[in-house]
PDB file of C-alpha atoms in Angstrom:
ATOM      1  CA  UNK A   1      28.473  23.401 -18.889  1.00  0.00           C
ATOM      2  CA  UNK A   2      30.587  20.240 -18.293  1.00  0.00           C
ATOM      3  CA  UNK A   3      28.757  16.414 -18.151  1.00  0.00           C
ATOM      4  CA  UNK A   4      30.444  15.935 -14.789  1.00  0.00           C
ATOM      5  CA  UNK A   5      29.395  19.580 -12.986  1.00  0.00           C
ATOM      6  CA  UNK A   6      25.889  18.719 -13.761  1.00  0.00           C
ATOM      7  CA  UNK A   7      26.327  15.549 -12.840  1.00  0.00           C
ATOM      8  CA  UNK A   8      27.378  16.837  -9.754  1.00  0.00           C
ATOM      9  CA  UNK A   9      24.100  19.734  -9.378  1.00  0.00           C
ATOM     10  CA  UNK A  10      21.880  16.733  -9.772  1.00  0.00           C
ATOM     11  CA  UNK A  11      23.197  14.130  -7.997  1.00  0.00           C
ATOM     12  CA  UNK A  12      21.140  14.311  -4.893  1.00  0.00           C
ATOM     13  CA  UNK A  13      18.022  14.839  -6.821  1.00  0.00           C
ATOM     14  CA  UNK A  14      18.062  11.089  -8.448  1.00  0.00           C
ATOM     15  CA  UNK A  15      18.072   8.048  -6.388  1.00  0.00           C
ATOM     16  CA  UNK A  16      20.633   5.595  -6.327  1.00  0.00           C
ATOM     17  CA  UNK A  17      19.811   2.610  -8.325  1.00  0.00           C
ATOM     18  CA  UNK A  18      18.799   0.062  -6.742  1.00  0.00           C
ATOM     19  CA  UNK A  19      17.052  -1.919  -9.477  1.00  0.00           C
ATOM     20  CA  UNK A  20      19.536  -2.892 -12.385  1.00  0.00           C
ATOM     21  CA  UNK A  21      18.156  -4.117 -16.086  1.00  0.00           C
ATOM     22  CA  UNK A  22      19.959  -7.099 -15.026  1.00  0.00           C
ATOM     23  CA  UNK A  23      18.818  -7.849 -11.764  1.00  0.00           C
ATOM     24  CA  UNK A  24      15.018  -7.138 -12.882  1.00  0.00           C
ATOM     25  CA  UNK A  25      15.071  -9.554 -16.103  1.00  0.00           C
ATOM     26  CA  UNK A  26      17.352 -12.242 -14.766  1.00  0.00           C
ATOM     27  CA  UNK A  27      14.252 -14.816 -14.756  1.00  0.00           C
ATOM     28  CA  UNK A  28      14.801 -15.770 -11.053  1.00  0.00           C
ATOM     29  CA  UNK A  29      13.433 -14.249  -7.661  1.00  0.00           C
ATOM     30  CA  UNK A  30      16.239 -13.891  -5.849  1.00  0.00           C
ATOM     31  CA  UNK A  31      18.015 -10.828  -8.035  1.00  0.00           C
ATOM     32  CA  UNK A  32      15.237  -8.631  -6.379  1.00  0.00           C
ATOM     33  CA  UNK A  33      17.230  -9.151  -3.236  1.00  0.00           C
ATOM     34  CA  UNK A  34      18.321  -5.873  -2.379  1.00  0.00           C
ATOM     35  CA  UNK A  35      15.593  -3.785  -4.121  1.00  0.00           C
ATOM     36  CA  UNK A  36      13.150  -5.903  -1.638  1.00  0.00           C
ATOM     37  CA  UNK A  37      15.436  -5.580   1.376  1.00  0.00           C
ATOM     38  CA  UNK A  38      15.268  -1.459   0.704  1.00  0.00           C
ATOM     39  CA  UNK A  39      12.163  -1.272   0.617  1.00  0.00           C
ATOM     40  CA  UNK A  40      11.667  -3.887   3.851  1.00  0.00           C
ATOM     41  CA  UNK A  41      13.620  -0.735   5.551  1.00  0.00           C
ATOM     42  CA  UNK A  42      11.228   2.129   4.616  1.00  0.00           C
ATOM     43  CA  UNK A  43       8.843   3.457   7.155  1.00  0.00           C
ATOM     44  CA  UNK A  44       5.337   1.815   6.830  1.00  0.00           C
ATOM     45  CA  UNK A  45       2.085   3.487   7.986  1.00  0.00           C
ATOM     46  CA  UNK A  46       0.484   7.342   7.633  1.00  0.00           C
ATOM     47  CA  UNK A  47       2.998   9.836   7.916  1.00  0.00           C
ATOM     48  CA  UNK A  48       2.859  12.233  10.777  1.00  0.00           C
ATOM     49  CA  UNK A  49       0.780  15.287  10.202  1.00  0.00           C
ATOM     50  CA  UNK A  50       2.848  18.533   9.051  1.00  0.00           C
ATOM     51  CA  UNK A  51       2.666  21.697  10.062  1.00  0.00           C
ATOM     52  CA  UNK A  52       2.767  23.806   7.606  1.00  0.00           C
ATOM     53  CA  UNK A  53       2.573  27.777   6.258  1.00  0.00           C
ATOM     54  CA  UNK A  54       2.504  30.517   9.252  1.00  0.00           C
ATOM     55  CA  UNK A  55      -1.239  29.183  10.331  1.00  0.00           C
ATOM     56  CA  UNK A  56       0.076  25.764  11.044  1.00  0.00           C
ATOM     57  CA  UNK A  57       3.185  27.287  13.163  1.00  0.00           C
ATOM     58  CA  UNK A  58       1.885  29.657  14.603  1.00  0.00           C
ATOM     59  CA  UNK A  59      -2.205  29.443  15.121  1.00  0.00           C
ATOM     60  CA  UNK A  60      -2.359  25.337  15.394  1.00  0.00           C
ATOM     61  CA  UNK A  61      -1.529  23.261  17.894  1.00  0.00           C
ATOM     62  CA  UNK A  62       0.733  23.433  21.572  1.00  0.00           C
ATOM     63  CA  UNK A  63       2.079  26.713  20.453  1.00  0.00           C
ATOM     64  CA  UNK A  64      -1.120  28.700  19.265  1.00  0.00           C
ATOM     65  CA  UNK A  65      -1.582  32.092  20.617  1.00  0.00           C
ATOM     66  CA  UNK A  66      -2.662  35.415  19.365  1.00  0.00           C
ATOM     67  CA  UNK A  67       1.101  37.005  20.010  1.00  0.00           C
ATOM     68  CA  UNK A  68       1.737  37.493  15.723  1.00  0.00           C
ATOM     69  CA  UNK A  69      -1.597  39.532  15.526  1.00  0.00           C
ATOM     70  CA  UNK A  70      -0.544  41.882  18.016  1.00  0.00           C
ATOM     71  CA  UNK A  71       2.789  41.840  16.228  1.00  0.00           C
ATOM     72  CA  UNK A  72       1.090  43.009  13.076  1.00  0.00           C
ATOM     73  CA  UNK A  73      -1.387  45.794  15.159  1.00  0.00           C
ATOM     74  CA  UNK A  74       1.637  47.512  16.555  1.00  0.00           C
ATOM     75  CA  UNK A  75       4.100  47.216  13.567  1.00  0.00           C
ATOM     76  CA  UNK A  76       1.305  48.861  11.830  1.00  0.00           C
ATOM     77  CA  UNK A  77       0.727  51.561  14.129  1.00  0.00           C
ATOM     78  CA  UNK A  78       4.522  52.227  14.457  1.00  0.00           C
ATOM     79  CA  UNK A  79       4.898  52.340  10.733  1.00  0.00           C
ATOM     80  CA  UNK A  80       1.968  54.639  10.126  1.00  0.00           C
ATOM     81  CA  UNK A  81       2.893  56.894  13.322  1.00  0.00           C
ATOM     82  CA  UNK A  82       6.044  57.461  11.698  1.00  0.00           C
ATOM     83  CA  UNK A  83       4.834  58.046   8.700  1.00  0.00           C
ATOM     84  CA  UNK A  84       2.827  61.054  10.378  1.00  0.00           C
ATOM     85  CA  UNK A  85       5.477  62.297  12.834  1.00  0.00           C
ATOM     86  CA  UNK A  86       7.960  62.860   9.530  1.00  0.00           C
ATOM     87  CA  UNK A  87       5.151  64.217   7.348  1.00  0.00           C
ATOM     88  CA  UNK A  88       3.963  67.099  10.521  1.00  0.00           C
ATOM     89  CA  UNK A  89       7.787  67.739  10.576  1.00  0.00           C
ATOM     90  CA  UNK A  90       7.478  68.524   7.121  1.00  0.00           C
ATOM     91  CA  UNK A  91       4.680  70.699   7.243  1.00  0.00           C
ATOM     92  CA  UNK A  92       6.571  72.826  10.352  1.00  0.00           C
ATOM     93  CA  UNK A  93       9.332  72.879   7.992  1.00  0.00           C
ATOM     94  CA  UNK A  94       8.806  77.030   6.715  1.00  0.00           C
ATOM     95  CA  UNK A  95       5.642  77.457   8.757  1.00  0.00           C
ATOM     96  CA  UNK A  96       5.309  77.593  12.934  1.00  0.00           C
ATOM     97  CA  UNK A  97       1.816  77.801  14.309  1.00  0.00           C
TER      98      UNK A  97
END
């Protein structure tokens, strides 16, 4: 693979930098300008609470209701019912009663 196509891939997965060598050992203050002015811009506080995995979305909260069990009790019964409808059709196959 080519430097520059994976380059490319992982671009969004490393941060910019912010911080230079230079900036960071240059003795004075005032380098960390813009590394302290991007952090300054950051959301500060506890993050908001996430929903997460089919509980979360679908049991928790404004949205909870019992609609995906029923779901699962009828897709069930269809699937098994059939199941047995093509497995009697079978068995009248060679034999009537």
């Amino acid at each position: 693979m080519h430097a520059s196509l994976v380059r490319r891939q992982l671009g969004g997965l490393v941060p910019p930098k912010i911080a230079t060598p230079t900036l960071v050992s240059g003795g004075s203050g005032a380098g960390l300008g813009p590394l302290v002015d991007f952090y300054s811009k950051l959301p500060k506080g506890n993050g908001a609470a996430r929903v997460s995995g089919l509980k979360g979305r679908l049991f928790s909260g404004a949205r909870a209701s019992g609609t995906p069990i029923v779901a699962v009790i009828v897709g069930i019964f269809a699937v098994s019912y059939t199941i047995d409808y093509n497995m009697h059709l079978k068995h009248h196959k060679n034999h009537a009663h």
